[in-house]
Amino acid sequence: MYEIRVLVVEDDPLIAEDIREFLTNVDYNVVGVEHHKEGALKSLKNNLPDVVLLDINLDNAMDGFEIARHINEIYQIPFLYLTSYSGKSVVDQAKQTKPMGYIVKPFEERELFASIEVAMYNHSQRSNPQYMSFEALNKKLLT
């Protein structure tokens, strides 16, 4: 069985540790818990996870959006926002970064688990086509 590697980016240490504990209880491998943008970017580079749980507001700045753009540009791995912001303008900004999920705090453990599982499944379906014909493959190779 494949172990899902998760990076948690959350500026509140108590919430971050609660998330880590829950994830390890359901047999996810937490490869890092970062509280700031710089640490998150370093952790992505040095220990690439399968999925990122990303708070939008880090240190009273909307750094989560910048991290999300970096993930999309460099790593193309799924991420889910885990935030207390649910206002229309923030959600509209979040949608532009194409997250695989948006979880509003406070959250239930089962909601977090289900959201990660669905995000991982959806990402795998988008990044690994189920079927490619010889014709389509040859066309790609010849272009």
PDB file of N, CA and C in Angstrom, residues 52-57 62-83 88-103 123 126:
ATOM      1  N   VAL A  52      -0.451  18.888  -0.198  1.00  0.00           N
ATOM      2  CA  VAL A  52      -0.160  19.945   0.773  1.00  0.00           C
ATOM      3  C   VAL A  52      -1.468  20.447   1.361  1.00  0.00           C
ATOM      4  N   LEU A  53      -1.501  20.570   2.683  1.00  0.00           N
ATOM      5  CA  LEU A  53      -2.595  21.246   3.379  1.00  0.00           C
ATOM      6  C   LEU A  53      -2.090  22.646   3.664  1.00  0.00           C
ATOM      7  N   LEU A  54      -2.777  23.642   3.149  1.00  0.00           N
ATOM      8  CA  LEU A  54      -2.231  24.988   3.086  1.00  0.00           C
ATOM      9  C   LEU A  54      -3.167  26.016   3.699  1.00  0.00           C
ATOM     10  N   ASP A  55      -2.710  26.648   4.770  1.00  0.00           N
ATOM     11  CA  ASP A  55      -3.448  27.771   5.339  1.00  0.00           C
ATOM     12  C   ASP A  55      -3.241  28.975   4.418  1.00  0.00           C
ATOM     13  N   ILE A  56      -4.255  29.783   4.240  1.00  0.00           N
ATOM     14  CA  ILE A  56      -4.131  30.957   3.380  1.00  0.00           C
ATOM     15  C   ILE A  56      -3.399  32.081   4.095  1.00  0.00           C
ATOM     16  N   ASN A  57      -3.769  32.326   5.339  1.00  0.00           N
ATOM     17  CA  ASN A  57      -3.216  33.454   6.082  1.00  0.00           C
ATOM     18  C   ASN A  57      -2.074  32.980   6.971  1.00  0.00           C
ATOM     19  N   MET A  62      -1.427  37.004   3.233  1.00  0.00           N
ATOM     20  CA  MET A  62      -2.077  35.982   2.416  1.00  0.00           C
ATOM     21  C   MET A  62      -1.028  35.168   1.648  1.00  0.00           C
ATOM     22  N   ASP A  63       0.007  34.706   2.348  1.00  0.00           N
ATOM     23  CA  ASP A  63       1.102  33.964   1.726  1.00  0.00           C
ATOM     24  C   ASP A  63       0.674  32.624   1.152  1.00  0.00           C
ATOM     25  N   GLY A  64      -0.428  32.077   1.626  1.00  0.00           N
ATOM     26  CA  GLY A  64      -0.898  30.800   1.103  1.00  0.00           C
ATOM     27  C   GLY A  64      -1.147  30.852  -0.393  1.00  0.00           C
ATOM     28  N   PHE A  65      -1.645  31.975  -0.883  1.00  0.00           N
ATOM     29  CA  PHE A  65      -1.874  32.115  -2.321  1.00  0.00           C
ATOM     30  C   PHE A  65      -0.559  32.082  -3.099  1.00  0.00           C
ATOM     31  N   GLU A  66       0.460  32.715  -2.559  1.00  0.00           N
ATOM     32  CA  GLU A  66       1.765  32.710  -3.226  1.00  0.00           C
ATOM     33  C   GLU A  66       2.365  31.302  -3.248  1.00  0.00           C
ATOM     34  N   ILE A  67       2.234  30.587  -2.152  1.00  0.00           N
ATOM     35  CA  ILE A  67       2.720  29.203  -2.098  1.00  0.00           C
ATOM     36  C   ILE A  67       1.953  28.351  -3.104  1.00  0.00           C
ATOM     37  N   ALA A  68       0.650  28.554  -3.194  1.00  0.00           N
ATOM     38  CA  ALA A  68      -0.179  27.791  -4.141  1.00  0.00           C
ATOM     39  C   ALA A  68       0.280  28.022  -5.576  1.00  0.00           C
ATOM     40  N   ARG A  69       0.538  29.279  -5.925  1.00  0.00           N
ATOM     41  CA  ARG A  69       1.020  29.574  -7.284  1.00  0.00           C
ATOM     42  C   ARG A  69       2.358  28.883  -7.542  1.00  0.00           C
ATOM     43  N   HIS A  70       3.215  28.869  -6.539  1.00  0.00           N
ATOM     44  CA  HIS A  70       4.515  28.205  -6.663  1.00  0.00           C
ATOM     45  C   HIS A  70       4.325  26.692  -6.876  1.00  0.00           C
ATOM     46  N   ILE A  71       3.420  26.107  -6.130  1.00  0.00           N
ATOM     47  CA  ILE A  71       3.128  24.672  -6.282  1.00  0.00           C
ATOM     48  C   ILE A  71       2.656  24.393  -7.703  1.00  0.00           C
ATOM     49  N   ASN A  72       1.754  25.208  -8.211  1.00  0.00           N
ATOM     50  CA  ASN A  72       1.224  25.009  -9.561  1.00  0.00           C
ATOM     51  C   ASN A  72       2.302  25.164 -10.631  1.00  0.00           C
ATOM     52  N   GLU A  73       3.161  26.143 -10.469  1.00  0.00           N
ATOM     53  CA  GLU A  73       4.188  26.414 -11.475  1.00  0.00           C
ATOM     54  C   GLU A  73       5.312  25.395 -11.462  1.00  0.00           C
ATOM     55  N   ILE A  74       5.738  24.966 -10.286  1.00  0.00           N
ATOM     56  CA  ILE A  74       6.935  24.129 -10.171  1.00  0.00           C
ATOM     57  C   ILE A  74       6.621  22.651  -9.964  1.00  0.00           C
ATOM     58  N   TYR A  75       5.689  22.319  -9.099  1.00  0.00           N
ATOM     59  CA  TYR A  75       5.535  20.932  -8.651  1.00  0.00           C
ATOM     60  C   TYR A  75       4.306  20.212  -9.194  1.00  0.00           C
ATOM     61  N   GLN A  76       3.275  20.915  -9.540  1.00  0.00           N
ATOM     62  CA  GLN A  76       2.021  20.324 -10.034  1.00  0.00           C
ATOM     63  C   GLN A  76       1.505  19.187  -9.143  1.00  0.00           C
ATOM     64  N   ILE A  77       1.513  19.415  -7.836  1.00  0.00           N
ATOM     65  CA  ILE A  77       0.943  18.453  -6.900  1.00  0.00           C
ATOM     66  C   ILE A  77      -0.342  19.048  -6.327  1.00  0.00           C
ATOM     67  N   PRO A  78      -1.229  18.203  -5.840  1.00  0.00           N
ATOM     68  CA  PRO A  78      -2.487  18.730  -5.299  1.00  0.00           C
ATOM     69  C   PRO A  78      -2.277  19.429  -3.958  1.00  0.00           C
ATOM     70  N   PHE A  79      -3.086  20.427  -3.720  1.00  0.00           N
ATOM     71  CA  PHE A  79      -3.097  21.091  -2.423  1.00  0.00           C
ATOM     72  C   PHE A  79      -4.537  21.434  -2.082  1.00  0.00           C
ATOM     73  N   LEU A  80      -4.776  21.508  -0.787  1.00  0.00           N
ATOM     74  CA  LEU A  80      -6.081  21.879  -0.271  1.00  0.00           C
ATOM     75  C   LEU A  80      -5.883  23.034   0.688  1.00  0.00           C
ATOM     76  N   TYR A  81      -6.741  24.030   0.569  1.00  0.00           N
ATOM     77  CA  TYR A  81      -6.713  25.106   1.548  1.00  0.00           C
ATOM     78  C   TYR A  81      -7.404  24.630   2.812  1.00  0.00           C
ATOM     79  N   LEU A  82      -6.814  24.980   3.931  1.00  0.00           N
ATOM     80  CA  LEU A  82      -7.366  24.667   5.245  1.00  0.00           C
ATOM     81  C   LEU A  82      -7.325  25.989   6.008  1.00  0.00           C
ATOM     82  N   THR A  83      -8.438  26.716   6.030  1.00  0.00           N
ATOM     83  CA  THR A  83      -8.415  28.105   6.462  1.00  0.00           C
ATOM     84  C   THR A  83      -9.686  28.495   7.186  1.00  0.00           C
ATOM     85  N   LYS A  88     -16.572  35.662   0.316  1.00  0.00           N
ATOM     86  CA  LYS A  88     -16.623  35.539  -1.134  1.00  0.00           C
ATOM     87  C   LYS A  88     -15.335  35.993  -1.811  1.00  0.00           C
ATOM     88  N   SER A  89     -14.769  37.124  -1.405  1.00  0.00           N
ATOM     89  CA  SER A  89     -13.572  37.624  -2.088  1.00  0.00           C
ATOM     90  C   SER A  89     -12.383  36.688  -1.902  1.00  0.00           C
ATOM     91  N   VAL A  90     -12.228  36.112  -0.706  1.00  0.00           N
ATOM     92  CA  VAL A  90     -11.116  35.183  -0.461  1.00  0.00           C
ATOM     93  C   VAL A  90     -11.333  33.887  -1.228  1.00  0.00           C
ATOM     94  N   VAL A  91     -12.549  33.386  -1.221  1.00  0.00           N
ATOM     95  CA  VAL A  91     -12.843  32.161  -1.974  1.00  0.00           C
ATOM     96  C   VAL A  91     -12.625  32.400  -3.468  1.00  0.00           C
ATOM     97  N   ASP A  92     -13.023  33.557  -3.971  1.00  0.00           N
ATOM     98  CA  ASP A  92     -12.789  33.878  -5.388  1.00  0.00           C
ATOM     99  C   ASP A  92     -11.296  33.901  -5.704  1.00  0.00           C
ATOM    100  N   GLN A  93     -10.488  34.482  -4.812  1.00  0.00           N
ATOM    101  CA  GLN A  93      -9.034  34.475  -5.004  1.00  0.00           C
ATOM    102  C   GLN A  93      -8.499  33.048  -4.967  1.00  0.00           C
ATOM    103  N   ALA A  94      -8.999  32.267  -4.042  1.00  0.00           N
ATOM    104  CA  ALA A  94      -8.540  30.883  -3.894  1.00  0.00           C
ATOM    105  C   ALA A  94      -8.840  30.069  -5.150  1.00  0.00           C
ATOM    106  N   LYS A  95      -9.999  30.262  -5.717  1.00  0.00           N
ATOM    107  CA  LYS A  95     -10.375  29.502  -6.920  1.00  0.00           C
ATOM    108  C   LYS A  95      -9.385  29.725  -8.053  1.00  0.00           C
ATOM    109  N   GLN A  96      -8.827  30.920  -8.133  1.00  0.00           N
ATOM    110  CA  GLN A  96      -7.880  31.236  -9.211  1.00  0.00           C
ATOM    111  C   GLN A  96      -6.598  30.403  -9.123  1.00  0.00           C
ATOM    112  N   THR A  97      -6.291  29.859  -7.942  1.00  0.00           N
ATOM    113  CA  THR A  97      -5.075  29.048  -7.768  1.00  0.00           C
ATOM    114  C   THR A  97      -5.325  27.561  -7.985  1.00  0.00           C
ATOM    115  N   LYS A  98      -6.556  27.198  -8.273  1.00  0.00           N
ATOM    116  CA  LYS A  98      -6.949  25.824  -8.605  1.00  0.00           C
ATOM    117  C   LYS A  98      -6.617  24.788  -7.516  1.00  0.00           C
ATOM    118  N   PRO A  99      -7.117  25.009  -6.306  1.00  0.00           N
ATOM    119  CA  PRO A  99      -6.901  24.005  -5.258  1.00  0.00           C
ATOM    120  C   PRO A  99      -7.746  22.762  -5.527  1.00  0.00           C
ATOM    121  N   MET A 100      -7.365  21.659  -4.926  1.00  0.00           N
ATOM    122  CA  MET A 100      -8.154  20.430  -5.020  1.00  0.00           C
ATOM    123  C   MET A 100      -9.212  20.360  -3.925  1.00  0.00           C
ATOM    124  N   GLY A 101      -9.210  21.362  -3.048  1.00  0.00           N
ATOM    125  CA  GLY A 101     -10.208  21.396  -1.993  1.00  0.00           C
ATOM    126  C   GLY A 101     -10.085  22.656  -1.171  1.00  0.00           C
ATOM    127  N   TYR A 102     -11.131  22.939  -0.402  1.00  0.00           N
ATOM    128  CA  TYR A 102     -11.180  24.134   0.435  1.00  0.00           C
ATOM    129  C   TYR A 102     -11.923  23.745   1.704  1.00  0.00           C
ATOM    130  N   ILE A 103     -11.207  23.642   2.791  1.00  0.00           N
ATOM    131  CA  ILE A 103     -11.780  23.218   4.064  1.00  0.00           C
ATOM    132  C   ILE A 103     -11.775  24.414   5.012  1.00  0.00           C
ATOM    133  N   HIS A 123      -6.744  14.144  -8.524  1.00  0.00           N
ATOM    134  CA  HIS A 123      -5.451  14.508  -9.109  1.00  0.00           C
ATOM    135  C   HIS A 123      -4.883  13.340  -9.922  1.00  0.00           C
ATOM    136  N   ARG A 126      -6.569  13.096 -13.289  1.00  0.00           N
ATOM    137  CA  ARG A 126      -6.201  14.157 -14.220  1.00  0.00           C
ATOM    138  C   ARG A 126      -4.786  13.996 -14.751  1.00  0.00           C
TER     139      ARG A 126
END
